[in-house]
CSV table of C-alpha atoms in Angstrom, one decimal:
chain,number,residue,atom,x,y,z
A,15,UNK,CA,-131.2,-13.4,26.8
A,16,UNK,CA,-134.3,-14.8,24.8
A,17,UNK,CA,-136.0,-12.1,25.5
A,18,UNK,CA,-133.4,-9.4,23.9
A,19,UNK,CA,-132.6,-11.9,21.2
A,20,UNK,CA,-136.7,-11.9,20.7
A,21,UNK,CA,-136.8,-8.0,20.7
A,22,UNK,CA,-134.0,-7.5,18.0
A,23,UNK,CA,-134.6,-9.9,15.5
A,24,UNK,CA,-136.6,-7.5,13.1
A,25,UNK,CA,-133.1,-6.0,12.6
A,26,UNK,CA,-131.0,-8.7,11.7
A,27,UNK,CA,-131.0,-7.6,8.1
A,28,UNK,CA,-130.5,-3.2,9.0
A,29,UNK,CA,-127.4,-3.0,7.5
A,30,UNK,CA,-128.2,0.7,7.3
A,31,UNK,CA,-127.8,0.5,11.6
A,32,UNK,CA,-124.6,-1.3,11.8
A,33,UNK,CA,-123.2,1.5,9.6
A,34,UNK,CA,-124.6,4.1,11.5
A,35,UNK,CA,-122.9,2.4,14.7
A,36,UNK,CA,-119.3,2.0,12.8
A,37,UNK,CA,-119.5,5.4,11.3
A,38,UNK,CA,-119.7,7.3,14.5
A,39,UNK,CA,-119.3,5.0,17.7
A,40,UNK,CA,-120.3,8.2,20.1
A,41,UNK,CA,-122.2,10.9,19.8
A,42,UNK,CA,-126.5,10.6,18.4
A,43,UNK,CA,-128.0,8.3,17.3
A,44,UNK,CA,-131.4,6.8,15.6
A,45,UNK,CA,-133.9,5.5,18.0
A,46,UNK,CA,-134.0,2.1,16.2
A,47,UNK,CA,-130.1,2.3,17.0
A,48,UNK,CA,-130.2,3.5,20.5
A,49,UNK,CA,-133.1,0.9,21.0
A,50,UNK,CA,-130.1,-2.0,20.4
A,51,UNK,CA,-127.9,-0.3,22.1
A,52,UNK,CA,-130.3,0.1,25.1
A,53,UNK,CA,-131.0,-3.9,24.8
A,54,UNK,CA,-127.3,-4.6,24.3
A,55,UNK,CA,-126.6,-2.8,27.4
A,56,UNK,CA,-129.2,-4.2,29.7
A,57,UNK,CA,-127.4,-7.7,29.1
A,58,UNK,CA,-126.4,-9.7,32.4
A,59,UNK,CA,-122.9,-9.1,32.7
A,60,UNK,CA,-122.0,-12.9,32.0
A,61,UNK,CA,-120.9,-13.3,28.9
A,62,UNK,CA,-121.0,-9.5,27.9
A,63,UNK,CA,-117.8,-8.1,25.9
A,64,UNK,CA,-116.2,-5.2,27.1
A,65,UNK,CA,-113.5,-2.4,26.6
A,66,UNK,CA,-110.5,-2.1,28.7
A,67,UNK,CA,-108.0,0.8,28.5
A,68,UNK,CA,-104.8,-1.2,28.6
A,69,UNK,CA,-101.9,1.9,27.7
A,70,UNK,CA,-102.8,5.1,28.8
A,71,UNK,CA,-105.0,6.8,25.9
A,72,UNK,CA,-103.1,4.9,23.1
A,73,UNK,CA,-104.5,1.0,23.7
A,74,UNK,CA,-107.4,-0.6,24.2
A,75,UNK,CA,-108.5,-4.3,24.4
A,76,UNK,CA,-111.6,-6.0,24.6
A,77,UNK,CA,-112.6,-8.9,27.2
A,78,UNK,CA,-115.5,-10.9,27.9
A,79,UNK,CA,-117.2,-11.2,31.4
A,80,UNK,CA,-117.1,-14.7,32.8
A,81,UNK,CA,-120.3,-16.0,35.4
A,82,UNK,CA,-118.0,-15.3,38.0
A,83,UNK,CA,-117.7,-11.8,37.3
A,84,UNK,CA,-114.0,-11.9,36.0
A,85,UNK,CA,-112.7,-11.1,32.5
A,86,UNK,CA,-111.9,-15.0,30.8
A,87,UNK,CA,-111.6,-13.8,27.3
A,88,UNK,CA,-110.4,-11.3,25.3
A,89,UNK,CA,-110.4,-10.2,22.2
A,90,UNK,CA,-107.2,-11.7,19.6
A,91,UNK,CA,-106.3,-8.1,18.9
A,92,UNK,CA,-105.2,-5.0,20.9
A,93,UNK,CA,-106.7,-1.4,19.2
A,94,UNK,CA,-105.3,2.1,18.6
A,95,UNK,CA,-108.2,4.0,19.0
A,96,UNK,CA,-111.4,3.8,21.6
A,97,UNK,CA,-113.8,3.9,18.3
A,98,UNK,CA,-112.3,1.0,17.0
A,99,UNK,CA,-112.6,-1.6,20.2
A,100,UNK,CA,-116.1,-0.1,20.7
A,101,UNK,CA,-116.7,-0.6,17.0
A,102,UNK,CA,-115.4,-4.5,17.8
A,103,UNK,CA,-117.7,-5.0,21.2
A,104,UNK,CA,-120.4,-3.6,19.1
A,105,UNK,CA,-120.0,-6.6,16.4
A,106,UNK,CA,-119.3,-9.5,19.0
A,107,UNK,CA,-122.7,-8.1,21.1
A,108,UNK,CA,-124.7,-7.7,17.5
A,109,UNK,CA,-123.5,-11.2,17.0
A,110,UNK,CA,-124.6,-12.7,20.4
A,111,UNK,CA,-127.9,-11.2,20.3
A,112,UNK,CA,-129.3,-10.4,16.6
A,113,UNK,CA,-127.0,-13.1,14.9
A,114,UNK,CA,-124.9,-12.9,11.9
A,115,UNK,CA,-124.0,-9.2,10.9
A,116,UNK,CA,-125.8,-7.7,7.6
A,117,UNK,CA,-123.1,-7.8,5.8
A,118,UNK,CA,-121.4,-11.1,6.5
A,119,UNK,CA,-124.9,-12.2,5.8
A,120,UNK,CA,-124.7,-10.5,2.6
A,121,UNK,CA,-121.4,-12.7,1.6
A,122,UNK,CA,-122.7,-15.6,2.3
């Protein structure tokens, strides 16, 4: 985790690639963007949020790996839409490994 948190800091401030993540979930994306995504992905899985399809096509939810390899935590909301969980995942993961998001850095 040191190592991926090491990797990503120079983008703690690239606002510009959290809105390119929350403006289209899926689909291409910038190689400094698929570069977090790649490092976000390589994660162990303790500790790493997840989606889960929890209605058939209409609700998702997000949980959290335990060390144990169960789901402990989920997210306080249920979501409409598979862009928006994934959109939420991406957040909480930005958060874990690159720190506070550009924007809530920007409010502060």
């Amino acid at each position: 985790m040191a190592a991926a948190r090491a990797a990503l800091g120079i983008f703690d401030r690239r606002s510009d690639l959290l809105r390119e993540f929350l403006d289209a979930p899926f689909g291409r994306h910038s190689a400094d963007l698929r570069f977090i995504l790649d490092v976000m992905r390589s994660q162990p899985m303790a500790g790493k949020w997840f989606t889960i399809m929890t209605k058939p096509f209409s609700e998702w939810r997000a949980a959290r790996w335990s060390p144990d390899g169960h789901a402990t935590e989920t997210a306080p909301t249920s979501f409409h839409s598979r862009e928006d969980v994934e959109r939420w995942v991406f957040k909480q993961r930005w958060r874990d490994l690159i720190g506070t998001l550009p924007e809530e850095h920007d409010n502060a």
